[in-house]
């Protein structure tokens, strides 16, 4: 597998493709005031022909060649994109732009888990560019001043005191328990079962996530 992957890497050929985005402004009336609403849209097709985008649309072994699965798509290159943009900038204000269809959908997203040592280090490096030693040095200083809990832990568990404090904060600032707190309680109790006499204690139960 390693040899095959290395051969694929060595034979890979890059392909260049361009995308076009437009910023649209629509003035709408809100009561007696006029509100200027902005909308960003991406070009996905020209005259009904879908634009090629992403590595899956191109042959990795031949530069600037569409894959067999995308042979009916349009490969937009630099010159074509620049000509299209020039035409839009020149004549676009005379055109009538319409929204033909609006599709809405619901998406469920769960909050991320609380920080543990490794995830704190990874996120600090990704967002702030800090090394592991700098992250732990800063975390140690915050811990000593009482701003965060102990920073060396592999557990995502939160203490009951922490949970109650979080619920109180949400209740006071975001509309009360009818919207959020019952959901939090159901999430925290999800998957819990009655404890048996033979159950072994969780070695991480005494630890808490970084908060």
PDB file of C-alpha atoms in Angstrom:
ATOM      1  CA  UNK A   1       0.000   0.000   0.000  1.00  0.00           C
ATOM      2  CA  UNK A   2       2.816   2.412   0.833  1.00  0.00           C
ATOM      3  CA  UNK A   3       4.597   1.717  -2.460  1.00  0.00           C
ATOM      4  CA  UNK A   4       1.374   2.139  -4.419  1.00  0.00           C
ATOM      5  CA  UNK A   5       0.617   5.414  -2.686  1.00  0.00           C
ATOM      6  CA  UNK A   6       4.133   6.691  -3.402  1.00  0.00           C
ATOM      7  CA  UNK A   7       3.770   5.798  -7.090  1.00  0.00           C
ATOM      8  CA  UNK A   8       0.480   7.683  -7.235  1.00  0.00           C
ATOM      9  CA  UNK A   9       2.124  10.678  -5.597  1.00  0.00           C
ATOM     10  CA  UNK A  10       5.046  10.672  -8.045  1.00  0.00           C
ATOM     11  CA  UNK A  11       2.803  10.330 -11.104  1.00  0.00           C
ATOM     12  CA  UNK A  12       0.375  13.033  -9.981  1.00  0.00           C
ATOM     13  CA  UNK A  13      -0.094  15.915 -12.419  1.00  0.00           C
ATOM     14  CA  UNK A  14      -1.598  19.208 -11.276  1.00  0.00           C
ATOM     15  CA  UNK A  15      -4.541  20.815 -13.059  1.00  0.00           C
ATOM     16  CA  UNK A  16      -5.549  24.452 -12.992  1.00  0.00           C
ATOM     17  CA  UNK A  17      -9.185  25.469 -12.813  1.00  0.00           C
ATOM     18  CA  UNK A  18     -10.866  28.747 -11.973  1.00  0.00           C
ATOM     19  CA  UNK A  19     -14.048  29.646 -10.173  1.00  0.00           C
ATOM     20  CA  UNK A  20     -16.066  32.855 -10.300  1.00  0.00           C
ATOM     21  CA  UNK A  21     -17.913  34.463  -7.411  1.00  0.00           C
ATOM     22  CA  UNK A  22     -20.234  37.440  -7.498  1.00  0.00           C
ATOM     23  CA  UNK A  23     -21.435  39.829  -4.800  1.00  0.00           C
ATOM     24  CA  UNK A  24     -25.016  40.963  -5.342  1.00  0.00           C
ATOM     25  CA  UNK A  25     -26.805  43.803  -3.604  1.00  0.00           C
ATOM     26  CA  UNK A  26     -30.565  43.911  -3.170  1.00  0.00           C
ATOM     27  CA  UNK A  27     -32.369  46.884  -1.624  1.00  0.00           C
ATOM     28  CA  UNK A  28     -35.467  45.766   0.269  1.00  0.00           C
ATOM     29  CA  UNK A  29     -37.970  47.620   2.400  1.00  0.00           C
ATOM     30  CA  UNK A  30     -38.032  46.815   6.100  1.00  0.00           C
ATOM     31  CA  UNK A  31     -40.999  48.739   7.509  1.00  0.00           C
ATOM     32  CA  UNK A  32     -40.270  52.274   6.259  1.00  0.00           C
ATOM     33  CA  UNK A  33     -36.520  51.808   5.969  1.00  0.00           C
ATOM     34  CA  UNK A  34     -34.563  50.571   2.987  1.00  0.00           C
ATOM     35  CA  UNK A  35     -32.165  47.748   3.798  1.00  0.00           C
ATOM     36  CA  UNK A  36     -29.281  46.861   1.506  1.00  0.00           C
ATOM     37  CA  UNK A  37     -28.814  43.090   1.658  1.00  0.00           C
ATOM     38  CA  UNK A  38     -25.707  41.457   0.248  1.00  0.00           C
ATOM     39  CA  UNK A  39     -25.585  38.002  -1.308  1.00  0.00           C
ATOM     40  CA  UNK A  40     -22.501  36.102  -2.408  1.00  0.00           C
ATOM     41  CA  UNK A  41     -23.030  33.554  -5.178  1.00  0.00           C
ATOM     42  CA  UNK A  42     -20.675  31.129  -6.914  1.00  0.00           C
ATOM     43  CA  UNK A  43     -20.857  30.324 -10.605  1.00  0.00           C
ATOM     44  CA  UNK A  44     -21.719  26.632 -10.980  1.00  0.00           C
ATOM     45  CA  UNK A  45     -22.656  26.375 -14.661  1.00  0.00           C
ATOM     46  CA  UNK A  46     -22.595  28.242 -17.977  1.00  0.00           C
ATOM     47  CA  UNK A  47     -25.463  27.678 -20.421  1.00  0.00           C
ATOM     48  CA  UNK A  48     -26.478  24.615 -18.450  1.00  0.00           C
ATOM     49  CA  UNK A  49     -23.000  23.062 -18.456  1.00  0.00           C
ATOM     50  CA  UNK A  50     -21.653  22.421 -14.962  1.00  0.00           C
ATOM     51  CA  UNK A  51     -18.184  23.743 -14.158  1.00  0.00           C
ATOM     52  CA  UNK A  52     -15.469  21.295 -13.174  1.00  0.00           C
ATOM     53  CA  UNK A  53     -14.175  21.877  -9.669  1.00  0.00           C
ATOM     54  CA  UNK A  54     -12.246  19.812  -7.176  1.00  0.00           C
ATOM     55  CA  UNK A  55      -9.723  17.035  -7.628  1.00  0.00           C
ATOM     56  CA  UNK A  56     -12.371  14.402  -8.371  1.00  0.00           C
ATOM     57  CA  UNK A  57     -13.189  16.107 -11.693  1.00  0.00           C
ATOM     58  CA  UNK A  58      -9.629  15.854 -13.073  1.00  0.00           C
ATOM     59  CA  UNK A  59      -7.369  13.021 -14.158  1.00  0.00           C
ATOM     60  CA  UNK A  60      -4.516  12.847 -11.600  1.00  0.00           C
ATOM     61  CA  UNK A  61      -2.127  11.385 -14.211  1.00  0.00           C
ATOM     62  CA  UNK A  62      -2.653  14.000 -16.949  1.00  0.00           C
ATOM     63  CA  UNK A  63      -2.443  17.740 -16.461  1.00  0.00           C
ATOM     64  CA  UNK A  64      -5.585  19.767 -17.196  1.00  0.00           C
ATOM     65  CA  UNK A  65      -7.547  16.757 -18.419  1.00  0.00           C
ATOM     66  CA  UNK A  66     -11.012  15.976 -17.117  1.00  0.00           C
ATOM     67  CA  UNK A  67     -11.673  12.608 -15.550  1.00  0.00           C
ATOM     68  CA  UNK A  68     -13.971  10.228 -17.394  1.00  0.00           C
ATOM     69  CA  UNK A  69     -16.691  10.806 -14.790  1.00  0.00           C
ATOM     70  CA  UNK A  70     -16.587  14.571 -15.505  1.00  0.00           C
ATOM     71  CA  UNK A  71     -16.206  14.566 -19.279  1.00  0.00           C
ATOM     72  CA  UNK A  72     -19.446  16.519 -19.746  1.00  0.00           C
ATOM     73  CA  UNK A  73     -18.360  19.332 -17.428  1.00  0.00           C
ATOM     74  CA  UNK A  74     -16.818  22.632 -18.491  1.00  0.00           C
ATOM     75  CA  UNK A  75     -13.172  23.246 -17.582  1.00  0.00           C
ATOM     76  CA  UNK A  76     -12.940  26.973 -16.855  1.00  0.00           C
ATOM     77  CA  UNK A  77      -9.386  28.226 -17.268  1.00  0.00           C
ATOM     78  CA  UNK A  78      -7.769  31.605 -16.584  1.00  0.00           C
ATOM     79  CA  UNK A  79      -8.436  33.306 -19.925  1.00  0.00           C
ATOM     80  CA  UNK A  80     -12.072  32.187 -20.062  1.00  0.00           C
ATOM     81  CA  UNK A  81     -12.662  33.282 -16.471  1.00  0.00           C
ATOM     82  CA  UNK A  82     -11.095  36.702 -17.029  1.00  0.00           C
ATOM     83  CA  UNK A  83     -13.119  37.253 -20.216  1.00  0.00           C
ATOM     84  CA  UNK A  84     -16.311  36.278 -18.404  1.00  0.00           C
ATOM     85  CA  UNK A  85     -15.562  38.630 -15.502  1.00  0.00           C
ATOM     86  CA  UNK A  86     -14.748  41.495 -17.899  1.00  0.00           C
ATOM     87  CA  UNK A  87     -18.053  40.967 -19.696  1.00  0.00           C
ATOM     88  CA  UNK A  88     -20.009  40.904 -16.438  1.00  0.00           C
ATOM     89  CA  UNK A  89     -18.314  44.070 -15.198  1.00  0.00           C
ATOM     90  CA  UNK A  90     -19.028  45.796 -18.516  1.00  0.00           C
ATOM     91  CA  UNK A  91     -22.611  44.692 -19.184  1.00  0.00           C
ATOM     92  CA  UNK A  92     -23.762  43.153 -15.900  1.00  0.00           C
ATOM     93  CA  UNK A  93     -25.422  46.310 -14.586  1.00  0.00           C
ATOM     94  CA  UNK A  94     -27.780  46.252 -17.585  1.00  0.00           C
ATOM     95  CA  UNK A  95     -28.840  42.684 -16.897  1.00  0.00           C
ATOM     96  CA  UNK A  96     -31.657  41.561 -14.666  1.00  0.00           C
ATOM     97  CA  UNK A  97     -30.470  39.092 -12.048  1.00  0.00           C
ATOM     98  CA  UNK A  98     -33.111  36.832 -10.570  1.00  0.00           C
ATOM     99  CA  UNK A  99     -33.276  34.158  -7.901  1.00  0.00           C
ATOM    100  CA  UNK A 100     -35.123  31.288  -9.544  1.00  0.00           C
ATOM    101  CA  UNK A 101     -35.217  28.887  -6.626  1.00  0.00           C
ATOM    102  CA  UNK A 102     -34.490  28.852  -2.908  1.00  0.00           C
ATOM    103  CA  UNK A 103     -33.825  25.556  -1.166  1.00  0.00           C
ATOM    104  CA  UNK A 104     -33.655  25.381   2.594  1.00  0.00           C
ATOM    105  CA  UNK A 105     -32.573  22.457   4.707  1.00  0.00           C
ATOM    106  CA  UNK A 106     -31.948  21.717   8.332  1.00  0.00           C
ATOM    107  CA  UNK A 107     -28.567  20.644   9.588  1.00  0.00           C
ATOM    108  CA  UNK A 108     -27.843  19.257  13.009  1.00  0.00           C
ATOM    109  CA  UNK A 109     -24.488  20.084  14.541  1.00  0.00           C
ATOM    110  CA  UNK A 110     -23.407  18.962  17.974  1.00  0.00           C
ATOM    111  CA  UNK A 111     -21.042  21.151  19.987  1.00  0.00           C
ATOM    112  CA  UNK A 112     -17.401  20.035  20.120  1.00  0.00           C
ATOM    113  CA  UNK A 113     -16.169  18.091  23.113  1.00  0.00           C
ATOM    114  CA  UNK A 114     -14.414  19.996  25.910  1.00  0.00           C
ATOM    115  CA  UNK A 115     -10.658  20.331  25.593  1.00  0.00           C
ATOM    116  CA  UNK A 116      -8.321  17.633  26.754  1.00  0.00           C
ATOM    117  CA  UNK A 117      -4.545  18.059  26.720  1.00  0.00           C
ATOM    118  CA  UNK A 118      -3.982  16.797  23.178  1.00  0.00           C
ATOM    119  CA  UNK A 119      -6.932  18.635  21.593  1.00  0.00           C
ATOM    120  CA  UNK A 120      -5.899  21.881  23.344  1.00  0.00           C
ATOM    121  CA  UNK A 121      -2.393  21.556  21.921  1.00  0.00           C
ATOM    122  CA  UNK A 122      -3.675  20.798  18.415  1.00  0.00           C
ATOM    123  CA  UNK A 123      -6.167  23.676  18.382  1.00  0.00           C
ATOM    124  CA  UNK A 124      -3.645  26.185  19.781  1.00  0.00           C
ATOM    125  CA  UNK A 125      -1.181  25.162  17.083  1.00  0.00           C
ATOM    126  CA  UNK A 126      -3.798  25.365  14.324  1.00  0.00           C
ATOM    127  CA  UNK A 127      -5.260  28.713  15.365  1.00  0.00           C
ATOM    128  CA  UNK A 128      -2.329  30.480  17.004  1.00  0.00           C
ATOM    129  CA  UNK A 129       0.729  28.663  15.666  1.00  0.00           C
ATOM    130  CA  UNK A 130       1.951  27.826  19.174  1.00  0.00           C
ATOM    131  CA  UNK A 131       4.315  24.966  19.884  1.00  0.00           C
ATOM    132  CA  UNK A 132       3.411  22.279  22.428  1.00  0.00           C
ATOM    133  CA  UNK A 133       5.815  23.737  24.997  1.00  0.00           C
ATOM    134  CA  UNK A 134       4.371  27.247  24.599  1.00  0.00           C
ATOM    135  CA  UNK A 135       0.815  25.926  24.919  1.00  0.00           C
ATOM    136  CA  UNK A 136       1.567  24.033  28.121  1.00  0.00           C
ATOM    137  CA  UNK A 137       3.545  26.942  29.575  1.00  0.00           C
ATOM    138  CA  UNK A 138       0.635  29.323  28.976  1.00  0.00           C
ATOM    139  CA  UNK A 139      -1.871  26.779  30.286  1.00  0.00           C
ATOM    140  CA  UNK A 140       0.231  26.294  33.435  1.00  0.00           C
ATOM    141  CA  UNK A 141       0.179  30.043  34.092  1.00  0.00           C
ATOM    142  CA  UNK A 142      -3.584  30.208  33.580  1.00  0.00           C
ATOM    143  CA  UNK A 143      -4.079  27.240  35.895  1.00  0.00           C
ATOM    144  CA  UNK A 144      -1.920  28.774  38.621  1.00  0.00           C
ATOM    145  CA  UNK A 145      -3.985  31.976  38.462  1.00  0.00           C
ATOM    146  CA  UNK A 146      -7.236  30.022  38.692  1.00  0.00           C
ATOM    147  CA  UNK A 147      -8.517  30.812  35.203  1.00  0.00           C
ATOM    148  CA  UNK A 148      -8.724  27.203  33.940  1.00  0.00           C
ATOM    149  CA  UNK A 149      -8.922  23.744  35.445  1.00  0.00           C
ATOM    150  CA  UNK A 150      -5.940  21.353  35.441  1.00  0.00           C
ATOM    151  CA  UNK A 151      -4.548  21.128  31.925  1.00  0.00           C
ATOM    152  CA  UNK A 152      -3.154  17.579  31.915  1.00  0.00           C
ATOM    153  CA  UNK A 153      -6.110  15.287  31.353  1.00  0.00           C
ATOM    154  CA  UNK A 154      -7.421  12.712  28.895  1.00  0.00           C
ATOM    155  CA  UNK A 155     -11.026  12.950  30.096  1.00  0.00           C
ATOM    156  CA  UNK A 156     -13.875  14.959  28.560  1.00  0.00           C
ATOM    157  CA  UNK A 157     -15.889  14.587  31.767  1.00  0.00           C
ATOM    158  CA  UNK A 158     -17.322  17.746  33.360  1.00  0.00           C
ATOM    159  CA  UNK A 159     -18.047  17.901  37.065  1.00  0.00           C
ATOM    160  CA  UNK A 160     -21.581  18.374  38.328  1.00  0.00           C
ATOM    161  CA  UNK A 161     -20.667  21.836  39.629  1.00  0.00           C
ATOM    162  CA  UNK A 162     -19.427  22.819  36.164  1.00  0.00           C
ATOM    163  CA  UNK A 163     -22.576  21.522  34.489  1.00  0.00           C
ATOM    164  CA  UNK A 164     -24.821  23.409  36.894  1.00  0.00           C
ATOM    165  CA  UNK A 165     -22.834  26.604  36.346  1.00  0.00           C
ATOM    166  CA  UNK A 166     -23.137  26.217  32.563  1.00  0.00           C
ATOM    167  CA  UNK A 167     -26.878  25.590  32.792  1.00  0.00           C
ATOM    168  CA  UNK A 168     -27.328  28.645  35.022  1.00  0.00           C
ATOM    169  CA  UNK A 169     -25.348  30.829  32.609  1.00  0.00           C
ATOM    170  CA  UNK A 170     -27.408  29.635  29.632  1.00  0.00           C
ATOM    171  CA  UNK A 171     -30.669  30.107  31.527  1.00  0.00           C
ATOM    172  CA  UNK A 172     -29.762  33.661  32.533  1.00  0.00           C
ATOM    173  CA  UNK A 173     -28.533  34.784  29.116  1.00  0.00           C
ATOM    174  CA  UNK A 174     -30.398  32.811  26.444  1.00  0.00           C
ATOM    175  CA  UNK A 175     -34.052  32.717  27.325  1.00  0.00           C
ATOM    176  CA  UNK A 176     -34.566  30.215  30.080  1.00  0.00           C
ATOM    177  CA  UNK A 177     -34.699  26.468  30.595  1.00  0.00           C
ATOM    178  CA  UNK A 178     -37.539  25.790  28.149  1.00  0.00           C
ATOM    179  CA  UNK A 179     -35.173  26.083  25.168  1.00  0.00           C
ATOM    180  CA  UNK A 180     -31.727  24.766  26.091  1.00  0.00           C
ATOM    181  CA  UNK A 181     -31.304  23.277  29.543  1.00  0.00           C
ATOM    182  CA  UNK A 182     -33.592  20.245  29.063  1.00  0.00           C
ATOM    183  CA  UNK A 183     -31.665  19.446  25.887  1.00  0.00           C
ATOM    184  CA  UNK A 184     -28.390  19.661  27.779  1.00  0.00           C
ATOM    185  CA  UNK A 185     -29.747  17.385  30.484  1.00  0.00           C
ATOM    186  CA  UNK A 186     -30.907  14.817  27.929  1.00  0.00           C
ATOM    187  CA  UNK A 187     -27.490  14.873  26.232  1.00  0.00           C
ATOM    188  CA  UNK A 188     -25.651  14.429  29.510  1.00  0.00           C
ATOM    189  CA  UNK A 189     -27.846  11.488  30.527  1.00  0.00           C
ATOM    190  CA  UNK A 190     -27.806   9.851  27.114  1.00  0.00           C
ATOM    191  CA  UNK A 191     -26.226   6.449  27.094  1.00  0.00           C
ATOM    192  CA  UNK A 192     -26.066   6.130  30.870  1.00  0.00           C
ATOM    193  CA  UNK A 193     -27.195   2.867  32.368  1.00  0.00           C
ATOM    194  CA  UNK A 194     -27.893   1.757  35.902  1.00  0.00           C
ATOM    195  CA  UNK A 195     -24.721   0.929  37.779  1.00  0.00           C
ATOM    196  CA  UNK A 196     -24.122  -2.667  38.708  1.00  0.00           C
ATOM    197  CA  UNK A 197     -22.280  -3.927  41.733  1.00  0.00           C
ATOM    198  CA  UNK A 198     -19.655  -5.577  39.565  1.00  0.00           C
ATOM    199  CA  UNK A 199     -18.941  -2.432  37.519  1.00  0.00           C
ATOM    200  CA  UNK A 200     -15.332  -1.309  37.775  1.00  0.00           C
ATOM    201  CA  UNK A 201     -14.718   2.360  38.559  1.00  0.00           C
ATOM    202  CA  UNK A 202     -13.767   4.536  35.621  1.00  0.00           C
ATOM    203  CA  UNK A 203     -10.088   5.536  36.075  1.00  0.00           C
ATOM    204  CA  UNK A 204     -10.832   8.870  34.380  1.00  0.00           C
ATOM    205  CA  UNK A 205     -13.870   9.669  36.549  1.00  0.00           C
ATOM    206  CA  UNK A 206     -11.705  11.654  39.001  1.00  0.00           C
ATOM    207  CA  UNK A 207     -10.367  13.835  36.176  1.00  0.00           C
ATOM    208  CA  UNK A 208     -12.114  16.664  34.406  1.00  0.00           C
ATOM    209  CA  UNK A 209     -11.838  18.269  31.002  1.00  0.00           C
ATOM    210  CA  UNK A 210     -10.038  21.590  30.625  1.00  0.00           C
ATOM    211  CA  UNK A 211     -12.479  24.427  31.172  1.00  0.00           C
TER     212      UNK A 211
END
